Amino acid sequence: MKNSKALVVFSGGQDSTTCLFWALEKFKEVEVVTFNYNQRHSLEIDCAKNIANELGVKHHILDMALLNQLAPSALTREDIEVKDGEEGELPSSFVPGRNLVFLTFAGILASQIGAKHIVTGVCETDFSGYPDCRDIFVKSLNVTLNLSMDSQFVIHTPLMWINKAETWELADKLGALDFVREKTLTCYNGIIADGCGECPACKLRQNGLDEYLKIRKEF
Ligand code: ZN
């Protein structure tokens, strides 16, 4: 796939940055897209910008304020606390339809820039229960995008079946472990790199890293 172009859905977090490194190795040309939906931390956009700059990839930032207006969640409102869902419930960070909208707009942008491949870091394994992160949803949307634009897009989800420790392992194999560790923002409290250590995103990220570093030492 060296002779083709990919668009990576990119938030500046651990997962999408790992996907960006994955895409850079796999495709000849790579561009990234970040969605601005007035997320709690505009720092997320700055962080994404810095990473794209440093890696020399073209960065598209699309305004998605409408999503904020339609779907208040812990990611878009200061007054909603980030917390895990009670049994059977989605966490307060769930934004209904977010990946549906993001991947659809990514498809439109991909068609504009002549990219056949769309890469997203969604994952079922460390799954917070978001229905639009499931493999079946991505496959379904892939078919819909192709039918809607009479295109042959391929949506790639390199993290779909791996856990956080394996995502760190993938970053390491791509020579990007330190980069991802030091320059990405996953924390719900807007603290770059190792984060606040307290929020669900930090805990997931840190537990995965600890697990991976332990395995790495043993070899
Ligand atoms: Zn945090």
JSON list of C-alpha atoms and ligand atoms in Angstrom, two decimals:
[
{"chain": "A", "resi": 1, "resn": "MET", "atom": "CA", "xyz": [0.00, 0.00, 0.00]},
{"chain": "A", "resi": 2, "resn": "LYS", "atom": "CA", "xyz": [3.05, 2.19, -0.37]},
{"chain": "A", "resi": 3, "resn": "ASN", "atom": "CA", "xyz": [1.59, 3.93, -3.38]},
{"chain": "A", "resi": 4, "resn": "SER", "atom": "CA", "xyz": [-1.58, 5.11, -1.76]},
{"chain": "A", "resi": 5, "resn": "LYS", "atom": "CA", "xyz": [-2.84, 7.89, 0.39]},
{"chain": "A", "resi": 6, "resn": "ALA", "atom": "CA", "xyz": [-4.35, 7.66, 3.86]},
{"chain": "A", "resi": 7, "resn": "LEU", "atom": "CA", "xyz": [-6.27, 10.02, 6.11]},
{"chain": "A", "resi": 8, "resn": "VAL", "atom": "CA", "xyz": [-5.85, 9.41, 9.84]},
{"chain": "A", "resi": 9, "resn": "VAL", "atom": "CA", "xyz": [-8.55, 10.52, 12.27]},
{"chain": "A", "resi": 10, "resn": "PHE", "atom": "CA", "xyz": [-6.34, 12.22, 14.79]},
{"chain": "A", "resi": 11, "resn": "SER", "atom": "CA", "xyz": [-6.97, 13.62, 18.26]},
{"chain": "A", "resi": 12, "resn": "GLY", "atom": "CA", "xyz": [-3.40, 13.91, 19.53]},
{"chain": "A", "resi": 13, "resn": "GLY", "atom": "CA", "xyz": [-3.99, 11.09, 22.02]},
{"chain": "A", "resi": 14, "resn": "GLN", "atom": "CA", "xyz": [-2.08, 7.84, 22.50]},
{"chain": "A", "resi": 15, "resn": "ASP", "atom": "CA", "xyz": [-4.29, 5.76, 20.22]},
{"chain": "A", "resi": 16, "resn": "SER", "atom": "CA", "xyz": [-4.55, 8.05, 17.22]},
{"chain": "A", "resi": 17, "resn": "THR", "atom": "CA", "xyz": [-0.87, 9.00, 17.42]},
{"chain": "A", "resi": 18, "resn": "THR", "atom": "CA", "xyz": [0.06, 5.31, 17.37]},
{"chain": "A", "resi": 19, "resn": "CYS", "atom": "CA", "xyz": [-2.25, 4.93, 14.35]},
{"chain": "A", "resi": 20, "resn": "LEU", "atom": "CA", "xyz": [-0.48, 7.86, 12.69]},
{"chain": "A", "resi": 21, "resn": "PHE", "atom": "CA", "xyz": [2.91, 6.15, 13.07]},
{"chain": "A", "resi": 22, "resn": "TRP", "atom": "CA", "xyz": [1.33, 2.93, 11.77]},
{"chain": "A", "resi": 23, "resn": "ALA", "atom": "CA", "xyz": [-0.01, 4.77, 8.73]},
{"chain": "A", "resi": 24, "resn": "LEU", "atom": "CA", "xyz": [3.29, 6.55, 8.06]},
{"chain": "A", "resi": 25, "resn": "GLU", "atom": "CA", "xyz": [4.96, 3.18, 7.81]},
{"chain": "A", "resi": 26, "resn": "LYS", "atom": "CA", "xyz": [2.26, 1.69, 5.61]},
{"chain": "A", "resi": 27, "resn": "PHE", "atom": "CA", "xyz": [1.25, 4.43, 3.17]},
{"chain": "A", "resi": 28, "resn": "LYS", "atom": "CA", "xyz": [3.17, 6.67, 0.86]},
{"chain": "A", "resi": 29, "resn": "GLU", "atom": "CA", "xyz": [1.18, 9.77, 1.71]},
{"chain": "A", "resi": 30, "resn": "VAL", "atom": "CA", "xyz": [-0.53, 10.52, 5.00]},
{"chain": "A", "resi": 31, "resn": "GLU", "atom": "CA", "xyz": [-2.68, 13.42, 6.13]},
{"chain": "A", "resi": 32, "resn": "VAL", "atom": "CA", "xyz": [-4.51, 13.81, 9.44]},
{"chain": "A", "resi": 33, "resn": "VAL", "atom": "CA", "xyz": [-7.83, 15.29, 10.48]},
{"chain": "A", "resi": 34, "resn": "THR", "atom": "CA", "xyz": [-8.80, 16.61, 13.92]},
{"chain": "A", "resi": 35, "resn": "PHE", "atom": "CA", "xyz": [-12.36, 17.50, 14.84]},
{"chain": "A", "resi": 36, "resn": "ASN", "atom": "CA", "xyz": [-12.95, 20.60, 16.90]},
{"chain": "A", "resi": 37, "resn": "TYR", "atom": "CA", "xyz": [-16.18, 20.17, 18.83]},
{"chain": "A", "resi": 38, "resn": "ASN", "atom": "CA", "xyz": [-15.22, 22.56, 21.62]},
{"chain": "A", "resi": 39, "resn": "GLN", "atom": "CA", "xyz": [-13.92, 19.68, 23.66]},
{"chain": "A", "resi": 40, "resn": "ARG", "atom": "CA", "xyz": [-13.25, 20.63, 27.26]},
{"chain": "A", "resi": 41, "resn": "HIS", "atom": "CA", "xyz": [-9.60, 21.11, 26.54]},
{"chain": "A", "resi": 42, "resn": "SER", "atom": "CA", "xyz": [-8.67, 23.14, 23.52]},
{"chain": "A", "resi": 43, "resn": "LEU", "atom": "CA", "xyz": [-5.19, 21.99, 24.46]},
{"chain": "A", "resi": 44, "resn": "GLU", "atom": "CA", "xyz": [-6.15, 18.76, 22.69]},
{"chain": "A", "resi": 45, "resn": "ILE", "atom": "CA", "xyz": [-6.21, 20.66, 19.38]},
{"chain": "A", "resi": 46, "resn": "ASP", "atom": "CA", "xyz": [-2.85, 22.34, 20.12]},
{"chain": "A", "resi": 47, "resn": "CYS", "atom": "CA", "xyz": [-1.35, 19.02, 21.05]},
{"chain": "A", "resi": 48, "resn": "ALA", "atom": "CA", "xyz": [-2.58, 17.47, 17.78]},
{"chain": "A", "resi": 49, "resn": "LYS", "atom": "CA", "xyz": [-1.21, 20.46, 15.83]},
{"chain": "A", "resi": 50, "resn": "ASN", "atom": "CA", "xyz": [2.21, 20.14, 17.43]},
{"chain": "A", "resi": 51, "resn": "ILE", "atom": "CA", "xyz": [2.45, 16.43, 16.69]},
{"chain": "A", "resi": 52, "resn": "ALA", "atom": "CA", "xyz": [1.36, 16.88, 13.07]},
{"chain": "A", "resi": 53, "resn": "ASN", "atom": "CA", "xyz": [3.91, 19.67, 12.66]},
{"chain": "A", "resi": 54, "resn": "GLU", "atom": "CA", "xyz": [6.69, 17.67, 14.18]},
{"chain": "A", "resi": 55, "resn": "LEU", "atom": "CA", "xyz": [5.97, 14.68, 11.96]},
{"chain": "A", "resi": 56, "resn": "GLY", "atom": "CA", "xyz": [5.54, 16.90, 8.91]},
{"chain": "A", "resi": 57, "resn": "VAL", "atom": "CA", "xyz": [2.05, 15.71, 7.98]},
{"chain": "A", "resi": 58, "resn": "LYS", "atom": "CA", "xyz": [-0.70, 17.91, 6.61]},
{"chain": "A", "resi": 59, "resn": "HIS", "atom": "CA", "xyz": [-3.25, 18.65, 9.30]},
{"chain": "A", "resi": 60, "resn": "HIS", "atom": "CA", "xyz": [-6.92, 19.39, 8.64]},
{"chain": "A", "resi": 61, "resn": "ILE", "atom": "CA", "xyz": [-8.99, 20.78, 11.51]},
{"chain": "A", "resi": 62, "resn": "LEU", "atom": "CA", "xyz": [-12.74, 20.61, 11.00]},
{"chain": "A", "resi": 63, "resn": "ASP", "atom": "CA", "xyz": [-15.20, 22.61, 13.01]},
{"chain": "A", "resi": 64, "resn": "MET", "atom": "CA", "xyz": [-17.79, 20.32, 14.60]},
{"chain": "A", "resi": 65, "resn": "ALA", "atom": "CA", "xyz": [-19.35, 22.74, 17.07]},
{"chain": "A", "resi": 66, "resn": "LEU", "atom": "CA", "xyz": [-22.73, 21.34, 16.08]},
{"chain": "A", "resi": 67, "resn": "LEU", "atom": "CA", "xyz": [-21.86, 18.11, 17.84]},
{"chain": "A", "resi": 68, "resn": "ASN", "atom": "CA", "xyz": [-21.29, 19.99, 21.07]},
{"chain": "A", "resi": 69, "resn": "GLN", "atom": "CA", "xyz": [-24.63, 21.75, 20.70]},
{"chain": "A", "resi": 70, "resn": "LEU", "atom": "CA", "xyz": [-26.47, 18.48, 20.05]},
{"chain": "A", "resi": 71, "resn": "ALA", "atom": "CA", "xyz": [-24.77, 16.15, 22.48]},
{"chain": "A", "resi": 72, "resn": "PRO", "atom": "CA", "xyz": [-23.65, 17.45, 25.87]},
{"chain": "A", "resi": 73, "resn": "SER", "atom": "CA", "xyz": [-21.28, 15.01, 27.59]},
{"chain": "A", "resi": 74, "resn": "ALA", "atom": "CA", "xyz": [-18.36, 15.02, 29.98]},
{"chain": "A", "resi": 75, "resn": "LEU", "atom": "CA", "xyz": [-16.08, 15.68, 27.01]},
{"chain": "A", "resi": 76, "resn": "THR", "atom": "CA", "xyz": [-17.89, 18.85, 26.03]},
{"chain": "A", "resi": 77, "resn": "ARG", "atom": "CA", "xyz": [-19.19, 20.31, 29.30]},
{"chain": "A", "resi": 78, "resn": "GLU", "atom": "CA", "xyz": [-17.17, 21.45, 32.30]},
{"chain": "A", "resi": 79, "resn": "ASP", "atom": "CA", "xyz": [-20.12, 20.79, 34.59]},
{"chain": "A", "resi": 80, "resn": "ILE", "atom": "CA", "xyz": [-20.46, 17.10, 33.72]},
{"chain": "A", "resi": 81, "resn": "GLU", "atom": "CA", "xyz": [-18.09, 14.93, 35.69]},
{"chain": "A", "resi": 82, "resn": "VAL", "atom": "CA", "xyz": [-16.08, 12.25, 33.88]},
{"chain": "A", "resi": 83, "resn": "LYS", "atom": "CA", "xyz": [-17.07, 8.94, 35.35]},
{"chain": "A", "resi": 84, "resn": "ASP", "atom": "CA", "xyz": [-17.45, 5.31, 34.42]},
{"chain": "A", "resi": 85, "resn": "GLY", "atom": "CA", "xyz": [-20.95, 4.10, 33.67]},
{"chain": "A", "resi": 86, "resn": "GLU", "atom": "CA", "xyz": [-22.83, 2.17, 36.32]},
{"chain": "A", "resi": 87, "resn": "GLU", "atom": "CA", "xyz": [-23.54, -1.43, 35.39]},
{"chain": "A", "resi": 88, "resn": "GLY", "atom": "CA", "xyz": [-24.87, -1.58, 31.85]},
{"chain": "A", "resi": 89, "resn": "GLU", "atom": "CA", "xyz": [-24.64, 2.20, 31.40]},
{"chain": "A", "resi": 90, "resn": "LEU", "atom": "CA", "xyz": [-22.35, 4.17, 29.14]},
{"chain": "A", "resi": 91, "resn": "PRO", "atom": "CA", "xyz": [-19.77, 6.45, 30.79]},
{"chain": "A", "resi": 92, "resn": "SER", "atom": "CA", "xyz": [-20.52, 10.17, 31.04]},
{"chain": "A", "resi": 93, "resn": "SER", "atom": "CA", "xyz": [-17.89, 10.82, 28.39]},
{"chain": "A", "resi": 94, "resn": "PHE", "atom": "CA", "xyz": [-20.05, 9.18, 25.72]},
{"chain": "A", "resi": 95, "resn": "VAL", "atom": "CA", "xyz": [-21.04, 11.55, 22.92]},
{"chain": "A", "resi": 96, "resn": "PRO", "atom": "CA", "xyz": [-23.84, 9.86, 20.96]},
{"chain": "A", "resi": 97, "resn": "GLY", "atom": "CA", "xyz": [-23.01, 9.57, 17.29]},
{"chain": "A", "resi": 98, "resn": "ARG", "atom": "CA", "xyz": [-19.52, 10.99, 17.63]},
{"chain": "A", "resi": 99, "resn": "ASN", "atom": "CA", "xyz": [-17.69, 8.38, 15.59]},
{"chain": "A", "resi": 100, "resn": "LEU", "atom": "CA", "xyz": [-20.55, 8.16, 13.13]},
{"chain": "A", "resi": 101, "resn": "VAL", "atom": "CA", "xyz": [-20.19, 11.88, 12.45]},
{"chain": "A", "resi": 102, "resn": "PHE", "atom": "CA", "xyz": [-16.38, 11.92, 12.58]},
{"chain": "A", "resi": 103, "resn": "LEU", "atom": "CA", "xyz": [-15.89, 8.97, 10.24]},
{"chain": "A", "resi": 104, "resn": "THR", "atom": "CA", "xyz": [-18.51, 10.30, 7.84]},
{"chain": "A", "resi": 105, "resn": "PHE", "atom": "CA", "xyz": [-16.78, 13.68, 7.65]},
{"chain": "A", "resi": 106, "resn": "ALA", "atom": "CA", "xyz": [-13.43, 11.92, 7.40]},
{"chain": "A", "resi": 107, "resn": "GLY", "atom": "CA", "xyz": [-14.87, 10.07, 4.39]},
{"chain": "A", "resi": 108, "resn": "ILE", "atom": "CA", "xyz": [-15.96, 13.33, 2.77]},
{"chain": "A", "resi": 109, "resn": "LEU", "atom": "CA", "xyz": [-12.54, 14.87, 3.38]},
{"chain": "A", "resi": 110, "resn": "ALA", "atom": "CA", "xyz": [-10.81, 11.71, 2.15]},
{"chain": "A", "resi": 111, "resn": "SER", "atom": "CA", "xyz": [-12.73, 11.95, -1.10]},
{"chain": "A", "resi": 112, "resn": "GLN", "atom": "CA", "xyz": [-11.70, 15.63, -1.44]},
{"chain": "A", "resi": 113, "resn": "ILE", "atom": "CA", "xyz": [-8.01, 14.92, -0.95]},
{"chain": "A", "resi": 114, "resn": "GLY", "atom": "CA", "xyz": [-7.98, 11.71, -2.96]},
{"chain": "A", "resi": 115, "resn": "ALA", "atom": "CA", "xyz": [-7.29, 9.36, -0.05]},
{"chain": "A", "resi": 116, "resn": "LYS", "atom": "CA", "xyz": [-8.64, 5.86, -0.39]},
{"chain": "A", "resi": 117, "resn": "HIS", "atom": "CA", "xyz": [-7.62, 4.77, 3.10]},
{"chain": "A", "resi": 118, "resn": "ILE", "atom": "CA", "xyz": [-9.09, 6.05, 6.35]},
{"chain": "A", "resi": 119, "resn": "VAL", "atom": "CA", "xyz": [-7.41, 5.10, 9.62]},
{"chain": "A", "resi": 120, "resn": "THR", "atom": "CA", "xyz": [-9.07, 5.31, 13.03]},
{"chain": "A", "resi": 121, "resn": "GLY", "atom": "CA", "xyz": [-7.90, 4.25, 16.49]},
{"chain": "A", "resi": 122, "resn": "VAL", "atom": "CA", "xyz": [-11.20, 2.87, 17.70]},
{"chain": "A", "resi": 123, "resn": "CYS", "atom": "CA", "xyz": [-10.96, -0.30, 19.75]},
{"chain": "A", "resi": 124, "resn": "GLU", "atom": "CA", "xyz": [-13.31, -2.94, 21.12]},
{"chain": "A", "resi": 125, "resn": "THR", "atom": "CA", "xyz": [-10.90, -4.38, 23.61]},
{"chain": "A", "resi": 126, "resn": "ASP", "atom": "CA", "xyz": [-10.52, -1.65, 26.21]},
{"chain": "A", "resi": 127, "resn": "PHE", "atom": "CA", "xyz": [-13.95, -0.78, 25.27]},
{"chain": "A", "resi": 128, "resn": "SER", "atom": "CA", "xyz": [-15.87, 1.70, 27.38]},
{"chain": "A", "resi": 129, "resn": "GLY", "atom": "CA", "xyz": [-19.03, 0.35, 25.76]},
{"chain": "A", "resi": 130, "resn": "TYR", "atom": "CA", "xyz": [-19.23, 3.01, 23.05]},
{"chain": "A", "resi": 131, "resn": "PRO", "atom": "CA", "xyz": [-21.34, 1.35, 20.35]},
{"chain": "A", "resi": 132, "resn": "ASP", "atom": "CA", "xyz": [-19.71, 3.34, 17.55]},
{"chain": "A", "resi": 133, "resn": "CYS", "atom": "CA", "xyz": [-16.27, 1.94, 18.44]},
{"chain": "A", "resi": 134, "resn": "ARG", "atom": "CA", "xyz": [-17.32, -1.60, 17.59]},
{"chain": "A", "resi": 135, "resn": "ASP", "atom": "CA", "xyz": [-15.92, -3.44, 14.60]},
{"chain": "A", "resi": 136, "resn": "ILE", "atom": "CA", "xyz": [-19.39, -4.16, 13.25]},
{"chain": "A", "resi": 137, "resn": "PHE", "atom": "CA", "xyz": [-20.22, -0.47, 13.26]},
{"chain": "A", "resi": 138, "resn": "VAL", "atom": "CA", "xyz": [-17.01, 0.48, 11.43]},
{"chain": "A", "resi": 139, "resn": "LYS", "atom": "CA", "xyz": [-17.58, -2.21, 8.80]},
{"chain": "A", "resi": 140, "resn": "SER", "atom": "CA", "xyz": [-21.16, -1.10, 8.34]},
{"chain": "A", "resi": 141, "resn": "LEU", "atom": "CA", "xyz": [-20.14, 2.54, 7.94]},
{"chain": "A", "resi": 142, "resn": "ASN", "atom": "CA", "xyz": [-17.42, 1.54, 5.48]},
{"chain": "A", "resi": 143, "resn": "VAL", "atom": "CA", "xyz": [-20.08, -0.01, 3.25]},
{"chain": "A", "resi": 144, "resn": "THR", "atom": "CA", "xyz": [-22.35, 3.04, 3.66]},
{"chain": "A", "resi": 145, "resn": "LEU", "atom": "CA", "xyz": [-19.57, 5.49, 2.79]},
{"chain": "A", "resi": 146, "resn": "ASN", "atom": "CA", "xyz": [-18.70, 3.51, -0.31]},
{"chain": "A", "resi": 147, "resn": "LEU", "atom": "CA", "xyz": [-22.33, 3.38, -1.42]},
{"chain": "A", "resi": 148, "resn": "SER", "atom": "CA", "xyz": [-22.90, 7.06, -0.66]},
{"chain": "A", "resi": 149, "resn": "MET", "atom": "CA", "xyz": [-19.96, 8.29, -2.71]},
{"chain": "A", "resi": 150, "resn": "ASP", "atom": "CA", "xyz": [-19.58, 5.43, -5.13]},
{"chain": "A", "resi": 151, "resn": "SER", "atom": "CA", "xyz": [-16.06, 4.99, -3.72]},
{"chain": "A", "resi": 152, "resn": "GLN", "atom": "CA", "xyz": [-13.80, 2.22, -2.60]},
{"chain": "A", "resi": 153, "resn": "PHE", "atom": "CA", "xyz": [-12.70, 3.48, 0.80]},
{"chain": "A", "resi": 154, "resn": "VAL", "atom": "CA", "xyz": [-10.99, 1.09, 3.16]},
{"chain": "A", "resi": 155, "resn": "ILE", "atom": "CA", "xyz": [-11.33, 1.96, 6.84]},
{"chain": "A", "resi": 156, "resn": "HIS", "atom": "CA", "xyz": [-8.40, 0.59, 8.85]},
{"chain": "A", "resi": 157, "resn": "THR", "atom": "CA", "xyz": [-8.64, 0.00, 12.60]},
{"chain": "A", "resi": 158, "resn": "PRO", "atom": "CA", "xyz": [-5.18, -1.21, 13.68]},
{"chain": "A", "resi": 159, "resn": "LEU", "atom": "CA", "xyz": [-6.12, -1.10, 17.37]},
{"chain": "A", "resi": 160, "resn": "MET", "atom": "CA", "xyz": [-9.51, -2.80, 17.13]},
{"chain": "A", "resi": 161, "resn": "TRP", "atom": "CA", "xyz": [-8.54, -6.11, 18.76]},
{"chain": "A", "resi": 162, "resn": "ILE", "atom": "CA", "xyz": [-5.59, -5.15, 20.93]},
{"chain": "A", "resi": 163, "resn": "ASN", "atom": "CA", "xyz": [-5.50, -3.90, 24.52]},
{"chain": "A", "resi": 164, "resn": "LYS", "atom": "CA", "xyz": [-3.70, -0.85, 25.91]},
{"chain": "A", "resi": 165, "resn": "ALA", "atom": "CA", "xyz": [-0.52, -2.79, 26.70]},
{"chain": "A", "resi": 166, "resn": "GLU", "atom": "CA", "xyz": [-0.45, -4.07, 23.11]},
{"chain": "A", "resi": 167, "resn": "THR", "atom": "CA", "xyz": [-1.05, -0.55, 21.82]},
{"chain": "A", "resi": 168, "resn": "TRP", "atom": "CA", "xyz": [2.12, 0.52, 23.68]},
{"chain": "A", "resi": 169, "resn": "GLU", "atom": "CA", "xyz": [3.87, -2.49, 22.18]},
{"chain": "A", "resi": 170, "resn": "LEU", "atom": "CA", "xyz": [2.78, -1.42, 18.70]},
{"chain": "A", "resi": 171, "resn": "ALA", "atom": "CA", "xyz": [4.09, 2.11, 19.32]},
{"chain": "A", "resi": 172, "resn": "ASP", "atom": "CA", "xyz": [7.38, 0.58, 20.48]},
{"chain": "A", "resi": 173, "resn": "LYS", "atom": "CA", "xyz": [7.65, -1.61, 17.37]},
{"chain": "A", "resi": 174, "resn": "LEU", "atom": "CA", "xyz": [7.07, 1.50, 15.26]},
{"chain": "A", "resi": 175, "resn": "GLY", "atom": "CA", "xyz": [9.94, 3.21, 17.12]},
{"chain": "A", "resi": 176, "resn": "ALA", "atom": "CA", "xyz": [7.56, 5.67, 18.71]},
{"chain": "A", "resi": 177, "resn": "LEU", "atom": "CA", "xyz": [7.20, 4.60, 22.34]},
{"chain": "A", "resi": 178, "resn": "ASP", "atom": "CA", "xyz": [8.90, 7.66, 23.83]},
{"chain": "A", "resi": 179, "resn": "PHE", "atom": "CA", "xyz": [7.26, 10.01, 21.36]},
{"chain": "A", "resi": 180, "resn": "VAL", "atom": "CA", "xyz": [3.79, 8.72, 22.20]},
{"chain": "A", "resi": 181, "resn": "ARG", "atom": "CA", "xyz": [4.55, 8.71, 25.91]},
{"chain": "A", "resi": 182, "resn": "GLU", "atom": "CA", "xyz": [5.86, 12.26, 26.03]},
{"chain": "A", "resi": 183, "resn": "LYS", "atom": "CA", "xyz": [3.84, 14.14, 23.43]},
{"chain": "A", "resi": 184, "resn": "THR", "atom": "CA", "xyz": [0.30, 12.83, 23.44]},
{"chain": "A", "resi": 185, "resn": "LEU", "atom": "CA", "xyz": [-2.69, 13.90, 25.48]},
{"chain": "A", "resi": 186, "resn": "THR", "atom": "CA", "xyz": [-5.15, 11.28, 26.72]},
{"chain": "A", "resi": 187, "resn": "CYS", "atom": "CA", "xyz": [-6.02, 12.74, 30.13]},
{"chain": "A", "resi": 188, "resn": "TYR", "atom": "CA", "xyz": [-9.56, 14.05, 30.67]},
{"chain": "A", "resi": 189, "resn": "ASN", "atom": "CA", "xyz": [-8.05, 16.79, 32.83]},
{"chain": "A", "resi": 190, "resn": "GLY", "atom": "CA", "xyz": [-5.95, 18.07, 29.97]},
{"chain": "A", "resi": 191, "resn": "ILE", "atom": "CA", "xyz": [-2.50, 17.12, 31.26]},
{"chain": "A", "resi": 192, "resn": "ILE", "atom": "CA", "xyz": [-0.10, 16.00, 28.56]},
{"chain": "A", "resi": 193, "resn": "ALA", "atom": "CA", "xyz": [2.12, 12.84, 28.68]},
{"chain": "A", "resi": 194, "resn": "ASP", "atom": "CA", "xyz": [1.55, 10.79, 31.86]},
{"chain": "A", "resi": 195, "resn": "GLY", "atom": "CA", "xyz": [-1.46, 12.97, 32.74]},
{"chain": "A", "resi": 196, "resn": "CYS", "atom": "CA", "xyz": [-3.22, 13.54, 36.08]},
{"chain": "A", "resi": 197, "resn": "GLY", "atom": "CA", "xyz": [-3.05, 9.87, 36.99]},
{"chain": "A", "resi": 198, "resn": "GLU", "atom": "CA", "xyz": [-6.56, 9.99, 38.44]},
{"chain": "A", "resi": 199, "resn": "CYS", "atom": "CA", "xyz": [-9.09, 10.08, 35.59]},
{"chain": "A", "resi": 200, "resn": "PRO", "atom": "CA", "xyz": [-10.33, 6.88, 33.84]},
{"chain": "A", "resi": 201, "resn": "ALA", "atom": "CA", "xyz": [-8.29, 7.67, 30.68]},
{"chain": "A", "resi": 202, "resn": "CYS", "atom": "CA", "xyz": [-5.07, 8.12, 32.66]},
{"chain": "A", "resi": 203, "resn": "LYS", "atom": "CA", "xyz": [-5.62, 4.93, 34.61]},
{"chain": "A", "resi": 204, "resn": "LEU", "atom": "CA", "xyz": [-6.24, 2.91, 31.46]},
{"chain": "A", "resi": 205, "resn": "ARG", "atom": "CA", "xyz": [-3.18, 4.40, 29.77]},
{"chain": "A", "resi": 206, "resn": "GLN", "atom": "CA", "xyz": [-0.91, 3.95, 32.80]},
{"chain": "A", "resi": 207, "resn": "ASN", "atom": "CA", "xyz": [-2.03, 0.38, 33.54]},
{"chain": "A", "resi": 208, "resn": "GLY", "atom": "CA", "xyz": [-1.37, -0.55, 29.91]},
{"chain": "A", "resi": 209, "resn": "LEU", "atom": "CA", "xyz": [2.06, 1.05, 30.00]},
{"chain": "A", "resi": 210, "resn": "ASP", "atom": "CA", "xyz": [3.01, -0.65, 33.28]},
{"chain": "A", "resi": 211, "resn": "GLU", "atom": "CA", "xyz": [1.88, -3.99, 31.90]},
{"chain": "A", "resi": 212, "resn": "TYR", "atom": "CA", "xyz": [3.83, -3.53, 28.67]},
{"chain": "A", "resi": 213, "resn": "LEU", "atom": "CA", "xyz": [7.03, -2.28, 30.35]},
{"chain": "A", "resi": 214, "resn": "LYS", "atom": "CA", "xyz": [6.95, -5.29, 32.63]},
{"chain": "A", "resi": 215, "resn": "ILE", "atom": "CA", "xyz": [6.75, -7.68, 29.67]},
{"chain": "A", "resi": 216, "resn": "ARG", "atom": "CA", "xyz": [9.37, -5.69, 27.78]},
{"chain": "A", "resi": 217, "resn": "LYS", "atom": "CA", "xyz": [11.86, -6.03, 30.64]},
{"chain": "A", "resi": 218, "resn": "GLU", "atom": "CA", "xyz": [11.49, -9.77, 30.66]},
{"chain": "A", "resi": 219, "resn": "PHE", "atom": "CA", "xyz": [12.83, -10.06, 27.12]},
{"chain": "B", "resi": 1, "resn": "ZN", "atom": "ZN", "xyz": [-6.03, 12.21, 33.71]}
]
